[in-house]
Short mmCIF file of C-alpha atoms in Angstrom, two decimals:
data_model
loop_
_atom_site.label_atom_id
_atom_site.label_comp_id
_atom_site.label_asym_id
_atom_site.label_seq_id
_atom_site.Cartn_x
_atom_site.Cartn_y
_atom_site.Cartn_z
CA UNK A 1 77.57 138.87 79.49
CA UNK A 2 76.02 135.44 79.81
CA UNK A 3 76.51 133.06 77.02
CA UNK A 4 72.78 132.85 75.96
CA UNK A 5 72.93 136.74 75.51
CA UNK A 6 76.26 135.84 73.06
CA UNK A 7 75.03 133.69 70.90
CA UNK A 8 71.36 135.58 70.71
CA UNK A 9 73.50 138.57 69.44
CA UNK A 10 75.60 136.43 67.35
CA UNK A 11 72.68 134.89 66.25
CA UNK A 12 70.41 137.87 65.44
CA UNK A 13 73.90 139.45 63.38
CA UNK A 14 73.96 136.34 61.53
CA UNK A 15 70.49 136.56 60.98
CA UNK A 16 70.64 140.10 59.85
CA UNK A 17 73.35 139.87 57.50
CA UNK A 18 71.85 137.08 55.86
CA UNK A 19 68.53 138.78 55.21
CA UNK A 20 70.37 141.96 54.10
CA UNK A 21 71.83 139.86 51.82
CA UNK A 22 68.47 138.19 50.43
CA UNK A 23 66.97 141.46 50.63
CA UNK A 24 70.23 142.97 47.63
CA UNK A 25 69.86 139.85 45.88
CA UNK A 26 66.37 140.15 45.63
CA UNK A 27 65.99 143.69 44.84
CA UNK A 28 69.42 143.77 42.57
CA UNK A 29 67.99 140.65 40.99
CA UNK A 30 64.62 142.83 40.11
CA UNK A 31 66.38 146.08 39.17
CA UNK A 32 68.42 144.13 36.39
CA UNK A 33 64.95 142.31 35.12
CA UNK A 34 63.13 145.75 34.71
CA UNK A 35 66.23 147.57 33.07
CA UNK A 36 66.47 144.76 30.50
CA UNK A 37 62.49 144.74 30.31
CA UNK A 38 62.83 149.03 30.31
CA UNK A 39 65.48 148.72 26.77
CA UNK A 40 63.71 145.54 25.10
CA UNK A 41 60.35 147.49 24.76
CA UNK A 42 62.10 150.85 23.93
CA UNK A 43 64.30 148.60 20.82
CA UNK A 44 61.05 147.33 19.81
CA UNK A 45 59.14 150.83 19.39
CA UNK A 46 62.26 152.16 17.56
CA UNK A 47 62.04 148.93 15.07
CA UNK A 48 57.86 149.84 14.76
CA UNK A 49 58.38 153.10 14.26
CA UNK A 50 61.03 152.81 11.88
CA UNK A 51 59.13 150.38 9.84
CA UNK A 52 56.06 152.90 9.82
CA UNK A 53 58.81 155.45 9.04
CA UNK A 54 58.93 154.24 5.32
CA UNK A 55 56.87 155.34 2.71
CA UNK A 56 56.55 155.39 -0.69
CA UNK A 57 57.29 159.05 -0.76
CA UNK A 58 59.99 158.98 1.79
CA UNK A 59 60.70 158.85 5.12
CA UNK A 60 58.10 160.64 7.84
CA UNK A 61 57.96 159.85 11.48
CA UNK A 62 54.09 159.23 12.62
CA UNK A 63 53.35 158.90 16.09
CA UNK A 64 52.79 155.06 17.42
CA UNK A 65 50.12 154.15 20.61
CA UNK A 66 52.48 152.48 22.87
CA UNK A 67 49.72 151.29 25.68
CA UNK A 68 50.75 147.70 24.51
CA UNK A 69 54.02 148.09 25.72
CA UNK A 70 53.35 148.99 29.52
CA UNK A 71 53.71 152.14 31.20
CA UNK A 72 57.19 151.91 31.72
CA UNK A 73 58.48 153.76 28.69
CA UNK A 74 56.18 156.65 29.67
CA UNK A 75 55.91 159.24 26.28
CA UNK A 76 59.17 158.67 24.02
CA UNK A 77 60.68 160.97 21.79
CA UNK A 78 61.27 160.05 18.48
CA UNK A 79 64.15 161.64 16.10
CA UNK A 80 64.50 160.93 12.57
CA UNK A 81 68.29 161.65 12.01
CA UNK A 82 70.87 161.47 8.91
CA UNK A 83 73.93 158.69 9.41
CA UNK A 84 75.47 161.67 10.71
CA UNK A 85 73.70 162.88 13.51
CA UNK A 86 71.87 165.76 11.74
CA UNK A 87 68.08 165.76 12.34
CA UNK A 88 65.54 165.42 9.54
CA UNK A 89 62.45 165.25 11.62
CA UNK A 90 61.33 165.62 15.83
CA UNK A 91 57.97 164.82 17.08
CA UNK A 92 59.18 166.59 19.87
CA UNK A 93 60.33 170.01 21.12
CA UNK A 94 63.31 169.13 23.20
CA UNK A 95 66.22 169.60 22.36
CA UNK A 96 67.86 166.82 19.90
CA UNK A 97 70.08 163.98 21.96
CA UNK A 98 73.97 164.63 21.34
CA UNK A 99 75.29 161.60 20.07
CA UNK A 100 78.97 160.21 19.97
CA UNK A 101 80.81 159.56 17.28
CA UNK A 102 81.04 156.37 18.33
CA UNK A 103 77.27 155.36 18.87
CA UNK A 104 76.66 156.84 15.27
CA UNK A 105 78.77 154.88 13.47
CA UNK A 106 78.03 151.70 15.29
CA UNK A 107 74.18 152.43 14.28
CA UNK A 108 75.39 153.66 10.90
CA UNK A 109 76.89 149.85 10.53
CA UNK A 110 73.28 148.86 10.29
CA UNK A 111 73.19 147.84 14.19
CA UNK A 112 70.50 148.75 16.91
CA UNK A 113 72.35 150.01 19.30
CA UNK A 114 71.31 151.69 22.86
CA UNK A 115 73.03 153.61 25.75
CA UNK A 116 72.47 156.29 28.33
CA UNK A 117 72.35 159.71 27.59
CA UNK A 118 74.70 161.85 29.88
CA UNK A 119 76.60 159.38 32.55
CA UNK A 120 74.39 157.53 35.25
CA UNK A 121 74.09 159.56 38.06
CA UNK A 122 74.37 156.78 40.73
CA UNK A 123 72.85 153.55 40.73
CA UNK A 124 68.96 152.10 41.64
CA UNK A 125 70.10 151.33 45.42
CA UNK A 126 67.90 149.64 47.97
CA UNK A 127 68.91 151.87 50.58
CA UNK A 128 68.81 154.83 48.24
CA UNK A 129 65.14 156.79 49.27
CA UNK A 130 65.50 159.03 45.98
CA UNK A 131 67.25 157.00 42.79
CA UNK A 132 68.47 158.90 40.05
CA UNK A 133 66.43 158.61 36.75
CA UNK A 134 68.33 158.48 33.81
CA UNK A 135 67.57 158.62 29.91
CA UNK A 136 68.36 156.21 27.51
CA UNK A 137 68.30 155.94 23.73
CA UNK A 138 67.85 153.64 21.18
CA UNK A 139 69.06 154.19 17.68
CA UNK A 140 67.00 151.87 14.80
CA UNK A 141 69.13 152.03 10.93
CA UNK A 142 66.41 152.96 8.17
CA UNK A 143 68.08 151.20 4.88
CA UNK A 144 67.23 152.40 1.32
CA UNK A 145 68.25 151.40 -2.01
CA UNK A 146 70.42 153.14 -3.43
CA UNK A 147 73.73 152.67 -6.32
CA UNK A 148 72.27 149.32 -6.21
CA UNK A 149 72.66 148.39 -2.76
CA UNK A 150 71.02 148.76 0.16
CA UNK A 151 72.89 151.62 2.72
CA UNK A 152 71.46 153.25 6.41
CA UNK A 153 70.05 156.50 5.04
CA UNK A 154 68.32 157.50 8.64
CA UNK A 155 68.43 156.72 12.06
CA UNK A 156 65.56 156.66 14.19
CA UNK A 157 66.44 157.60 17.37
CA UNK A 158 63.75 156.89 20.44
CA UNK A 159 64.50 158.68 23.66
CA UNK A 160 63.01 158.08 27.04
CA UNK A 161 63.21 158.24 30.71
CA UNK A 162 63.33 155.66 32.74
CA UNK A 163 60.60 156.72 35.35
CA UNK A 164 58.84 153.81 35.04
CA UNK A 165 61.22 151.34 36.18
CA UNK A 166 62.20 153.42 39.32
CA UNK A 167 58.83 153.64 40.34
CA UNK A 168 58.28 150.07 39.99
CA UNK A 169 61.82 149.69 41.91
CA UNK A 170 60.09 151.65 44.80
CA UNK A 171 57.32 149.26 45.23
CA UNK A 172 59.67 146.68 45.24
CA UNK A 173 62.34 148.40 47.65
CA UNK A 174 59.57 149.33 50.01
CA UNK A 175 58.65 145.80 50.02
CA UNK A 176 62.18 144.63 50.89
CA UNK A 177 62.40 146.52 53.08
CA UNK A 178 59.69 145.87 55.19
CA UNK A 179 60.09 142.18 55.39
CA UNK A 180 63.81 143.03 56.24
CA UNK A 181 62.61 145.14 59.34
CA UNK A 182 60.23 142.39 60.19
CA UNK A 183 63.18 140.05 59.72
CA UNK A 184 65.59 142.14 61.58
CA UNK A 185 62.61 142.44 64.16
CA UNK A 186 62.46 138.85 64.77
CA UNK A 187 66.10 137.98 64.53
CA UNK A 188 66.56 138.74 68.34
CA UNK A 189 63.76 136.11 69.84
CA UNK A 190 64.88 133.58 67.18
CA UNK A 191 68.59 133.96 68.16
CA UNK A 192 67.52 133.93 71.91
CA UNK A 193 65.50 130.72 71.16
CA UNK A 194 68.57 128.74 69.06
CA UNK A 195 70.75 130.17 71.56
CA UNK A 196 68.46 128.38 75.02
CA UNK A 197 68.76 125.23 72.49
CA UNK A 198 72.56 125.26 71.23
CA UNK A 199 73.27 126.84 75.39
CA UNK A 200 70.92 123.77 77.25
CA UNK A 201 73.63 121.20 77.38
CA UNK A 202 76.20 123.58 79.00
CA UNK A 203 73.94 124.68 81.39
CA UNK A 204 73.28 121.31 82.41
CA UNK A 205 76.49 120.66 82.99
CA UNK A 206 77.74 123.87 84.75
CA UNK A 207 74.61 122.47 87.01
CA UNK A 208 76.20 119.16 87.55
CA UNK A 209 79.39 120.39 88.42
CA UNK A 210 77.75 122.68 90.84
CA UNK A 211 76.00 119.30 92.05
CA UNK A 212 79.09 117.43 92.29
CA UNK A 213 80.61 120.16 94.14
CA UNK A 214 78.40 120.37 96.58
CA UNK A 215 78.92 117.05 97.71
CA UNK A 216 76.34 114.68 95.28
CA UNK A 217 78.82 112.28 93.65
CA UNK A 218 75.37 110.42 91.61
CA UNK A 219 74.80 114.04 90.19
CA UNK A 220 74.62 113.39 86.19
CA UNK A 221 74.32 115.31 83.03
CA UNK A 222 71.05 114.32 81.30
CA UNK A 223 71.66 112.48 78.02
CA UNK A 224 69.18 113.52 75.40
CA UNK A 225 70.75 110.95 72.48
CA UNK A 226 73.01 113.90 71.11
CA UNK A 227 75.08 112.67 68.28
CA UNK A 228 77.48 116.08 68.16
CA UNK A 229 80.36 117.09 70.28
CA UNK A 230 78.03 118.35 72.97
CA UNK A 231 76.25 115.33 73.78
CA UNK A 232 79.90 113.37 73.64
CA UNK A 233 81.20 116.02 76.01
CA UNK A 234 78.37 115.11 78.25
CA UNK A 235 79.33 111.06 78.74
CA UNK A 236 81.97 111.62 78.45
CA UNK A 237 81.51 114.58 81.70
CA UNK A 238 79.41 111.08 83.34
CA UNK A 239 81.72 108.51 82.68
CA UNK A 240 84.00 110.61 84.82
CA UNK A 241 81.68 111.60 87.39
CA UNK A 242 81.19 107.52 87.88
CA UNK A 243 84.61 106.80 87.96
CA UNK A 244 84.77 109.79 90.68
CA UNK A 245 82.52 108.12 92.48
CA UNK A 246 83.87 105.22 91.98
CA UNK A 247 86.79 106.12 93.83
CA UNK A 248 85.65 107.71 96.53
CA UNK A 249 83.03 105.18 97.28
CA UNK A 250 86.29 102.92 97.34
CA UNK A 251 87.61 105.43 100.02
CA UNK A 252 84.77 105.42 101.75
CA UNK A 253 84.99 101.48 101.84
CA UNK A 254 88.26 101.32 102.80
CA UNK A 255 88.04 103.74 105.34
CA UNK A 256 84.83 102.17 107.15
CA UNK A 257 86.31 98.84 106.76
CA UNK A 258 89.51 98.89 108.22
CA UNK A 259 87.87 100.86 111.25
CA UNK A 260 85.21 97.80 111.32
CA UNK A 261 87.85 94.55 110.46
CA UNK A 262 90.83 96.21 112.66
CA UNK A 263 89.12 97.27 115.54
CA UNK A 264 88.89 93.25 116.67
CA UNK A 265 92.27 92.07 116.19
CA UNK A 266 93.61 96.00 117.54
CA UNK A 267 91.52 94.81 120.99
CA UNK A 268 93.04 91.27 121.36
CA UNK A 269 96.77 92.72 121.16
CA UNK A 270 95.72 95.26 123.97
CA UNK A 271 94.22 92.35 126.13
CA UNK A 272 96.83 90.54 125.58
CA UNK A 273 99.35 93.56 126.24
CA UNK A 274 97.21 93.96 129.31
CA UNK A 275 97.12 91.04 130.30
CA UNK A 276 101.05 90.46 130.02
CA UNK A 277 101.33 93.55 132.29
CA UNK A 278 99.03 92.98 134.80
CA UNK A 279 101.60 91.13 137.09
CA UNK A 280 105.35 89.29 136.84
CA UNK A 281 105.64 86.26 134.44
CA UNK A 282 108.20 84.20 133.82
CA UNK A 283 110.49 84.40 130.39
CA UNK A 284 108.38 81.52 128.86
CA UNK A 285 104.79 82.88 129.29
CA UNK A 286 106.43 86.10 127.67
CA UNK A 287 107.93 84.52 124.71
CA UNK A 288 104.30 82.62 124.29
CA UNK A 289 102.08 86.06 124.47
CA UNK A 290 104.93 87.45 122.05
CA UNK A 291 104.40 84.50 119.64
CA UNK A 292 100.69 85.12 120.34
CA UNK A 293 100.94 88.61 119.33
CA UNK A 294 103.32 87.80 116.89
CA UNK A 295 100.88 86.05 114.62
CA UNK A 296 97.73 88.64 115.37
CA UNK A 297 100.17 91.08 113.93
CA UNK A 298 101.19 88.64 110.68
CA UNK A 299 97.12 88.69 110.76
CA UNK A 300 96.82 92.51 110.72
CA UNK A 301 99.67 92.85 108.32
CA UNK A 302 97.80 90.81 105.74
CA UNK A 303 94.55 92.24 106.72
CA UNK A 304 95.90 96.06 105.77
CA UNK A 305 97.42 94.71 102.75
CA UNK A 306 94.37 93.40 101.19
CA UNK A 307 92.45 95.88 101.82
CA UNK A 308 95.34 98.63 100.06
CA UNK A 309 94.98 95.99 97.35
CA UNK A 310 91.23 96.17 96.99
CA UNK A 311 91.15 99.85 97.22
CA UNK A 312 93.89 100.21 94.55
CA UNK A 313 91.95 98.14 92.51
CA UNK A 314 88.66 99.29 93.07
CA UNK A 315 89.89 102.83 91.91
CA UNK A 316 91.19 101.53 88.51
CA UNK A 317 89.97 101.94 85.64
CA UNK A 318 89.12 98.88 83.19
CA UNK A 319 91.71 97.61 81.36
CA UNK A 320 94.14 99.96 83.33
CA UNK A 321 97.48 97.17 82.81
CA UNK A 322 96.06 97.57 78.83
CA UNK A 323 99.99 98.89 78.32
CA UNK A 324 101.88 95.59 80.15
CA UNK A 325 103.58 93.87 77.76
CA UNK A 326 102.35 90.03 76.96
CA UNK A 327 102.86 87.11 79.41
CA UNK A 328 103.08 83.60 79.10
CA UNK A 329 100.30 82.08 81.71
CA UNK A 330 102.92 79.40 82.54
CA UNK A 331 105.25 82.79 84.13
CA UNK A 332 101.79 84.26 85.70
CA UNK A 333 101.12 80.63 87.72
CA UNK A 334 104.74 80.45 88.69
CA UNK A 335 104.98 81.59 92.28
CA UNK A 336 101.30 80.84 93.13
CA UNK A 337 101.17 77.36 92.20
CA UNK A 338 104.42 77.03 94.35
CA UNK A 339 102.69 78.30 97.17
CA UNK A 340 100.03 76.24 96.50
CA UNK A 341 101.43 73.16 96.39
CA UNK A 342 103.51 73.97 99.75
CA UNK A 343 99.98 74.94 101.21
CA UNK A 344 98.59 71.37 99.63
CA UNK A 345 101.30 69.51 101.45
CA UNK A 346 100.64 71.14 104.78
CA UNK A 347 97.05 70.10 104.90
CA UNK A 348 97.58 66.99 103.46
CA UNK A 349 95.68 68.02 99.88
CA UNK A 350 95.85 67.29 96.44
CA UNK A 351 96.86 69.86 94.43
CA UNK A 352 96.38 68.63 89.72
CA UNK A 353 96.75 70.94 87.27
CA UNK A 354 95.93 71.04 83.96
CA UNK A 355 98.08 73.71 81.81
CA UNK A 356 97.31 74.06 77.78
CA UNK A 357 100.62 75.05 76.02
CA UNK A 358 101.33 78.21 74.32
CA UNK A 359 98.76 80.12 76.20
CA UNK A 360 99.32 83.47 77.01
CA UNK A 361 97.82 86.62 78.22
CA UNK A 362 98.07 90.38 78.55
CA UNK A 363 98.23 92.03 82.00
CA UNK A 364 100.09 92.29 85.59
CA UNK A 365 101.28 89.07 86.44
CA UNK A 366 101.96 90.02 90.05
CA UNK A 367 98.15 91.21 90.44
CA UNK A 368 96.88 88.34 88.04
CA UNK A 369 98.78 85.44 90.14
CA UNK A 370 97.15 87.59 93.78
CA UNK A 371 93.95 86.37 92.17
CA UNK A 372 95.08 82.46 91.31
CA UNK A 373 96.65 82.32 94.43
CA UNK A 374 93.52 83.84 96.23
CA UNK A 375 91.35 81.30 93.92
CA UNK A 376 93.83 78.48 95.00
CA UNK A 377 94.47 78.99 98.52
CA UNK A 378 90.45 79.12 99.15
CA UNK A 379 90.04 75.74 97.31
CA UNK A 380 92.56 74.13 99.33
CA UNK A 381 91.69 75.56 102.72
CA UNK A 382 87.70 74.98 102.11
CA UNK A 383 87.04 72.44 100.00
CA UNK A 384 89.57 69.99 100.16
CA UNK A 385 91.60 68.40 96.82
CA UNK A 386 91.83 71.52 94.68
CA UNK A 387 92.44 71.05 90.17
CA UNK A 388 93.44 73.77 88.24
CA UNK A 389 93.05 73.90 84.42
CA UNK A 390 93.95 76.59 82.27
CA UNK A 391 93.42 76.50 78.81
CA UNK A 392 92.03 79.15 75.44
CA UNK A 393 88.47 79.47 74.90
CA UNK A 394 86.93 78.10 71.84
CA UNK A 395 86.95 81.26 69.75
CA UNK A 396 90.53 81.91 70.82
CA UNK A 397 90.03 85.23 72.06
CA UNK A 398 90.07 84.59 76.00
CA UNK A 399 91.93 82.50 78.45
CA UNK A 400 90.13 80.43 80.66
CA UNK A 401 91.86 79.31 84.19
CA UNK A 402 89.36 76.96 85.92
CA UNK A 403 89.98 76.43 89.90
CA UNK A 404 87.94 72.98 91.31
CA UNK A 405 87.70 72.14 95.06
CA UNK A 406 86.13 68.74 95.94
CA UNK A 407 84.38 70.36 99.25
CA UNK A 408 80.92 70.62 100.55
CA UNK A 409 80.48 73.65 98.12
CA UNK A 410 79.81 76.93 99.47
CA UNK A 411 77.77 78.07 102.91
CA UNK A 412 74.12 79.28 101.67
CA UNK A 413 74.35 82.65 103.18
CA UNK A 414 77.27 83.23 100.81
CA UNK A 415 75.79 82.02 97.78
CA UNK A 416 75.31 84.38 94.12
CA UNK A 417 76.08 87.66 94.92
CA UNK A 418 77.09 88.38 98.11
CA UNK A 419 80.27 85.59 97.48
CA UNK A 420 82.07 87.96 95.69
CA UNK A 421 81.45 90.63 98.49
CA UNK A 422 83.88 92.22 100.87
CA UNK A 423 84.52 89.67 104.18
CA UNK A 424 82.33 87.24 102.40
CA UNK A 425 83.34 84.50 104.88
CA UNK A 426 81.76 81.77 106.44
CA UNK A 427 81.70 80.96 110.00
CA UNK A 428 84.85 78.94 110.16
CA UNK A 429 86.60 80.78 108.15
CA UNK A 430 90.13 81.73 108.48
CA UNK A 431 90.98 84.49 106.18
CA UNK A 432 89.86 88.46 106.06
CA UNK A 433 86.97 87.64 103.50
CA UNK A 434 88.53 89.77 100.45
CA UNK A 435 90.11 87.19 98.20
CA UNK A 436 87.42 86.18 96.24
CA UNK A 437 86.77 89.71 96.03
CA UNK A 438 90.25 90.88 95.61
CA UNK A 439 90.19 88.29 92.18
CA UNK A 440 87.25 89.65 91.37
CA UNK A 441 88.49 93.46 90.75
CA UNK A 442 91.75 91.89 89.27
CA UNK A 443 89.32 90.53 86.69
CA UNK A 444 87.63 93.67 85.83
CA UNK A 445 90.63 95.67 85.73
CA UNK A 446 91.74 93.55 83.40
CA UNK A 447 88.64 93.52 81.05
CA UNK A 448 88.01 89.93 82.01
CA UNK A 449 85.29 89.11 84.61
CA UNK A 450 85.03 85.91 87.69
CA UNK A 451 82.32 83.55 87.88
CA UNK A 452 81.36 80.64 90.16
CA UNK A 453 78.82 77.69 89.75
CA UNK A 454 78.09 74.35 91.81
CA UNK A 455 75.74 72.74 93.82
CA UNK A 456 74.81 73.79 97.08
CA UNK A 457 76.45 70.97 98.48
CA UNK A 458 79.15 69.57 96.34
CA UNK A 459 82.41 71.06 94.11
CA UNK A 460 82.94 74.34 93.64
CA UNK A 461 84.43 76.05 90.62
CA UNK A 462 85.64 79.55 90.04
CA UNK A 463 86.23 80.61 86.68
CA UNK A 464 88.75 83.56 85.35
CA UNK A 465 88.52 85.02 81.88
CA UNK A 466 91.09 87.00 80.50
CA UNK A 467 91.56 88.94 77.11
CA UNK A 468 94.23 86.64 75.11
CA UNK A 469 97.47 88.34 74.12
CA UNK A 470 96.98 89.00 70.05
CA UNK A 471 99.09 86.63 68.09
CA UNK A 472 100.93 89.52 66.44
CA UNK A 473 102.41 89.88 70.09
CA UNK A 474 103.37 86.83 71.16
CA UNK A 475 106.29 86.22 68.49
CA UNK A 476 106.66 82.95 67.56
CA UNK A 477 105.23 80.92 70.00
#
């Protein structure tokens, strides 16, 4: 059964049982009001007509108009009896009531007292079409003086059926019950309606998946601004249809990439395999096309590598090395500034640095010096004398490393976005194009983000931020 039909019949039995519920209350509510109505106006006759009872002479019942009192007491009997249950006077000819002991001698105490006659034969129920009607007395002491004291001499007893009150309990039950059949009635298209409301979001998101897996990666589940678990199942469903995506888009990258950016270098070692084949050569113009060869392959090694490294990074999540334990940045610029220096010596360069104390930061340092080194090794290749400053921002809260060249600033088809692109590389340029990318993803993965500024013709500075490592987890230093 499909889940809107579910909840539309869970929803109509709620529905139902909550109205049946309103509907006892209601009518319980009413049957209690008219029986307490029913034995207030039947005590008040038997006080009237005892008063009117009295008389100089004696005691005589008279007969009392009761229109006043409603039409629920109907035509009482009246019963003038002695303290012990023998009758002086009837205005009727029914039988007299038989009383118990006990309900004489409470009334012969001098109390009004009232009960059923007989035991009630079942009670006023809504869903009862014929109620039983019962009879109920009331007993009123007459007093007189006598011995020099006043003593109950008589009891009027009033008796009367209860007709009345069930009829007026029929109205009312045939009202309940029609609104309850109307209720019941209705229950169904409500439920169906809450249930297309409360269902909506699921069905939006079994369509999605059926989206997704039919190939749409940007398929989405709409986000209406829920606040309840539905509406957080739903970004959260998107923020993991984007990092999908994500992923696969990185696939896709990596894929078309290394088919576009190893197809070149794959051709020059056949041409020069070729060519080394194509007739005799001596053991010196072998060992040259090896060393030839050699170094396209060093090329292609590196190549593959950053492009793995790219990949793997593009299909992380943010903050992914969130777990590494803390690092000093002095550790993280270790091997890279070694390599850098080496690489300033070899092209004649300057390499300065500029290294706050105390500084440290939360993260992968093999990934985190990839990006310095990247960062460094493009300064000194490009833009001459290369300075590198690393120091904690002003709030404390991020690290700041700082790489300056002192070259012509970079080429204007590589400037804003497209410098942080894959094989963003000018036209003398040496390397793949993917380290200023590479330190870019680094960055992100580690909730910290790249940035470059200059003129279009002078220095050039790149610009890492990194989280800080807390205090609390950096011991004493």
């Amino acid at each position: 059964m499909p889940l809107v039909w579910r909840l539309t019949l869970s929803l109509a039995a709620v529905l139902a049982l909550l109205g049946v519920g309103l509907g006892l209350s209601v009518y319980r509510a009413v049957e209690l009001d008219l029986q307490r109505d029913f034995v207030r106006d039947l005590r008040a006759l038997a006080y009237v007509q005892a008063q009117l009872a009295l008389r100089e002479d004696g005691v005589s019942l008279s007969r009392v108009p009761i229109a006043a009192l409603g039409d629920e007491l109907g035509e009482p009997e009246a019963f003038l009896l002695t303290p012990t249950g023998e009758v002086i006077e009837t205005l009727s000819d029914a039988p007299p009531p038989r009383l118990s002991r006990a309900f004489l001698a409470r009334a012969a105490s001098g109390q009004t007292v009232d009960g059923l006659q007989g035991e009630r034969r079942g009670g006023l129920s809504l869903f009862d079409p014929a109620p039983a009607v019962h009879t109920r007395l009331v007993a009123e002491p007459i007093s007189a003086f006598s011995a020099g004291r006043f003593e109950v001499a008589y009891l009027l007893v009033l008796r009367a059926r209860d007709e009345g009150t069930v009829a007026a309990l029929g109205r009312v039950r045939r009202e309940v019950l029609t609104w309850l059949a109307a209720g019941l009635a209705l229950s169904v298209p409500i439920g169906y309606l809450l249930a297309r409301v409360i269902a909506a979001p699921v069905s939006e998101m079994a369509q999605t998946a059926r989206a997704v897996r039919g190939g749409d990666l940007r398929a989405r589940v709409p986000e209406r601004g829920r606040g309840d678990e539905l509406g957080a199942l739903g970004r959260d469903l998107n923020a993991m249809l984007e990092r999908l995506e994500a992923l696969v888009s990185a696939q896709r990258r990596f894929t078309a990439d290394a088919a576009h950016d190893l197809r070149t270098p794959i051709a020059v070692l056949r041409g020069e395999v070729d060519l080394a084949l194509r007739r005799p050569r001596s053991a010196e113009e072998y060992r040259d096309t090896l060393s030839r060869m050699r170094g396209d392959l060093a090329g292609l090694s590196t190549l593959a590598e950053d492009l793995l490294t790219l990949a793997r990074l593009e299909g992380s999540a943010v903050g992914a090395p969130g777990e590494a334990a803390p690092v000093p940045a002095s550790e993280v610029l270790e091997r890279p500034l070694s390599t850098a220096h080496a690489l300033a010596r070899q092209r004649g360069r300057r390499l300065d640095t500029d290294l706050a104390p105390g500084v440290w930061v939360r993260g992968d340092p093999a990934l985190l010096g990839r990006a310095l080194l990247n960062l460094l090794t493009n300064a000194l290749t490009h833009g001459g004398d290369a300075r590198l400053r690393v120091r904690r921002s002003e709030g404390g809260n991020e690290v700041v490393f700082e790489v300056e060249d002192s070259g012509p600033g970079v080429p204007p088809e590589l400037r804003g976005e497209a410098l942080f692109t894959r094989f963003a590389r000018g036209e003398r340029s040496e390397g793949s194009g993917l380290g200023v990318a590479i330190a870019r993803e680094v960055a992100r993965v580690h909730g910290g983000h790249l940035s470059y500024r200059g003129p279009p013709d002078g220095p050039s500075t790149f610009t890492l931020r990194l989280p800080a490592a807390p205090v609390d987890v950096r011991g004493d230093l």
